[in-house]
Amino acid sequence: MTTRYDLAVIGAGPAGLAAATLAAKRGVSTVLLDEQPAPGGQIYRAITQTPVRNPSVLGSDYWHGADLVGPFRDSGADYLPGSTVWSVSRGLEIGLSREGAARLLPAKHIILATGALERPFAIPGWTLPGVMGAGAAQILLKTSGLVASGNVVLAGTGPLLWLLAWQYLRAGARIDTILDTTPRENWRQAMPHMTEFLRSGYIGKGLKLLLEVRRKVKVIGNVSALRAEGDGRVQSVVHRQGDGAEARLPADTLLLHHGVVPNINLANAIGCAQNWDEGQRCWVPTVDDWGATTVEGVSIAGDGAGIAGALAAEHRGRLAALDALHRLGRIDRAERDRDAAPHREALDRAQRGRVFLDTLYKPARDFRVPQDDTIVCRCEEVTAGQVREAVKLGCSGPNQTKSFLRCGMGPCQGRLCGPTVTEVIADARGVSPAEVGYYRLRPPVKPITLAELASLPKSEDEINAVLHH
Amino acid sequence: MFQRLPNASGERVSFTIDGRPAEALSGDSVAAALFANGVQTCRSTPVSGAPRAPYCMMGVCFDCLVIIDDVGNQQGCQVRVRPGMRVETQNGKREIAR
Amino acid sequence: MPEPATSQPDVIVIGGGLHGCSAALHLSLRGAKVLVVEKDYIGRHASGVNAGGVRQLGRHVAEVPLSVASMALWHRIAELVDDDCGFESHGQIKVAETEAELDQGRARVAQLNALGFTHEEVADRAELRRLVPAIADHCVGAVVSRRDGAAIPYRTTFAFKRKAESLGARFAEGAAVTRVARSGTRWRVETADGGRFEAPVLVNCAGAWAGRIAAQLGEPVPLEVIAPMLMITARMPPFLKPVVGATGRTLSFKQFPNGTVLIGGGLLGRAVPDENRTELDYAKMSVNARTVWDLFPNMRGATIVRAWAGIEGRMPDDIPVIGPSGTEAGVFHAFGFSAHGFQLGPIVGRILADLITDQTTDLPIDAFRIQRFRQTAVAA
């Protein structure tokens, strides 16, 4: 095996699998690096090894992941699971750790397929044990066949919340209550996009799923405030419907979700330009139609370049791979464009109805811009009120509040506070999040040990020894 | 609190949590294995000492930090449980140097 | 755009780093109307992201009198800026790994003593272990400066800014200077965002970008733009109070009160000043990590959570430019601190205020004259 690959793909979700498969099949030396021990990313997590054997529990959309893994295995691409990528340099050298050793791996082109993460949902008490992301609960289900027990409350908005509820019911797990935070006015704003949504493939499936969940679980709608309470762990969820009075539900587990946002840390640390997406209310790397970023040799495919979902991610992966082939001199522009045509068409189909979903499930302001007493930075335990105080003193953006308060300086590197801090500062200053900006993220984007750094090998032999032992 | 689906398949793995014997399935991450064994809190924070548990399960939140085979600050959700593994919950910064 | 009143200041300071903010503070204390023009935001570059060392130890002899005077200000920093700046004084220590290195330290202390300075002293093996219990066995001794310490850089720079502001100084952030030109007896400063400012006195505290300002004033300097790298660990149990350096290798090493450990010392990444960007050099960082591995065995299990580099200006002789312009009346410089300007910040602002309001200062600054580069200057 070579150590200077033509193409390195980072992330083995749908975008990464599809990109690596296409490139390798067309003769490009390709490596797929992934932090997980098995392919699938988060959406198809544990697709090759889930202990949940009854296919109707996770649903046919999940099992579609297997259609990506087979061709990838046959593609000839090298696959390095368990690889944590902590840096990519402008010279396209990838810093990675694998089995306790760190290495620098050069490539000629890099496709980031780092996917999405759940939008931080900062409510009072969200740091209590027993409170976790709905996506996290779904990962426990996929990887381990584990479901929450006792009093289980789901709260928030967005397709994943309902999908998890549906999967839980299929699995025979119990959900006490769903607290739906979808603002009523979102329906009115989403209506103009309904026609397009009706033409998408989602409508039938989505409605069926929603109705099934609503038939079996108590759903409290128009929830405008949420708080988790408990001594040492969550014991109850306090909520309010519209302008109504507070009510309390017993809870052993509270699963929160209000959408997903691109996982931009690696792209940001590389220095790829990013822009604020007003519709999805998040930062997205600035890319062209092929996923190419502002940094030469680095492209992004899938939800990491803006949320469009798993099916779109596949097609975006293939488009990025075709552009990589072109940039590597393997195909000319005409061939790239010709071969891309079916994928573009498929991408358009997969993205149909997206605006409707984005509009309908846009989280309410009060959940994006929390009250003063709410912790926004879980690592350094900084509250929204402290951020507002720093703004009053003259800190005008997230980098200043970071330096001043350590907000965003913990090991998660702002992944769990960045979007909230941007919105809190923008709200306090009365300006757009675009003007406020975002953290300058620093490598290593995942921690490495001093031992790994101290023993970074330099020669090709040393690199080979680590990658292929 | 989490429980295993009755028909979940997989190979059993024996390991320890804070010295006590525990059992998991072979595909479990350490964080999942803690949940499966009824452990609800995996660490206390070095800032305030508040208890924390795994939050994201996908390697981004760093709330599942535990000590694995004497090495501290490991992301429990990113490491698969192995036979004989010694997992310890991590309390504050006093424990992190190990 | 600032309000009209501030566009007629007495002094325009270019650069909102620590030196610019300190100049603004000391000038404001004397009643001058000051406008600071900053291309990004206050403390954005070297001033906000440096290692925070407050060090007299090991300085160039020309800097020692300034450093000693600045140290006196640091020990009363809250009186100056109403904030303790996170300053803690647990000393700085330069470790000797061999007897030969310790001999170098002895010679240095003797040299300073001969000049009348007593802040550095030799520590033997036992004293080194008392001060730094975690140090590796092979280290034989050290040079110690006990009143040295460390502060929090961004907080410090921000505190100087806020205090200056409370005394009437104004700050135009996001205002990159595109042109400076004489306009009669005044200096006219134009910024990329459309700002037009005039004042009789101009101060160049533009750090890594100061060479461009100097060139516009007809006195180009051989300023090199550098990017010293730093990295920081996750929180560790408390094990170290002083700041530790090494004699034979590049290292600056300290633990913050919150438990995180900062590793630096001046190994350089690559600076891209036009893009406000730096690139790290992992091969060099690996060397830095190896040094820590060797000197602090307790660090071998530490995790690095973040690494970065600030953008800083370095002069060929590694000491700054401080003083009046050699070509233009009413212009003063303070830049090129060569990656060790943080400790000098409080006093340099005072020196600039002395020069501007009294035309003289009681501290020796001859060594820092900009004219020393007349022979060697290159266009910046």
Tab-separated table of N, CA and C in Angstrom, chain C residues 20 80 89 105 109 149 208 241 246 260 266-267 311 369:
chain	number	residue	atom	x	y	z
C	20	GLY	N	-0.292	49.062	22.557
C	20	GLY	CA	-1.172	50.156	22.135
C	20	GLY	C	-2.153	50.539	23.234
C	80	LEU	N	-3.475	49.831	38.660
C	80	LEU	CA	-3.351	50.510	37.374
C	80	LEU	C	-4.600	50.314	36.506
C	89	SER	N	2.416	35.572	40.963
C	89	SER	CA	3.872	35.609	40.997
C	89	SER	C	4.406	34.421	41.774
C	105	GLY	N	24.430	29.543	33.528
C	105	GLY	CA	23.538	30.271	34.422
C	105	GLY	C	24.322	31.067	35.458
C	109	VAL	N	24.217	35.176	35.980
C	109	VAL	CA	23.883	35.833	37.244
C	109	VAL	C	25.011	36.786	37.648
C	149	GLY	N	6.373	35.808	37.117
C	149	GLY	CA	5.133	35.051	37.198
C	149	GLY	C	4.462	34.946	35.854
C	208	ALA	N	3.108	42.873	14.393
C	208	ALA	CA	3.632	42.226	13.189
C	208	ALA	C	3.427	43.078	11.947
C	241	LYS	N	3.819	25.500	40.281
C	241	LYS	CA	3.483	26.912	40.489
C	241	LYS	C	4.291	27.843	39.578
C	246	ALA	N	13.896	26.005	29.842
C	246	ALA	CA	15.093	25.169	29.841
C	246	ALA	C	16.256	25.971	29.279
C	260	THR	N	-4.978	23.428	33.674
C	260	THR	CA	-4.460	23.204	32.322
C	260	THR	C	-2.978	23.574	32.283
C	266	GLY	N	8.494	29.233	21.931
C	266	GLY	CA	8.941	30.028	20.797
C	266	GLY	C	9.260	29.244	19.545
C	267	LEU	N	9.005	27.938	19.529
C	267	LEU	CA	9.153	27.219	18.265
C	267	LEU	C	8.133	27.793	17.284
C	311	ILE	N	0.491	35.852	15.840
C	311	ILE	CA	1.294	36.525	14.817
C	311	ILE	C	2.032	37.683	15.479
C	369	ARG	N	16.470	52.285	19.614
C	369	ARG	CA	16.252	53.308	18.584
C	369	ARG	C	16.002	52.658	17.227
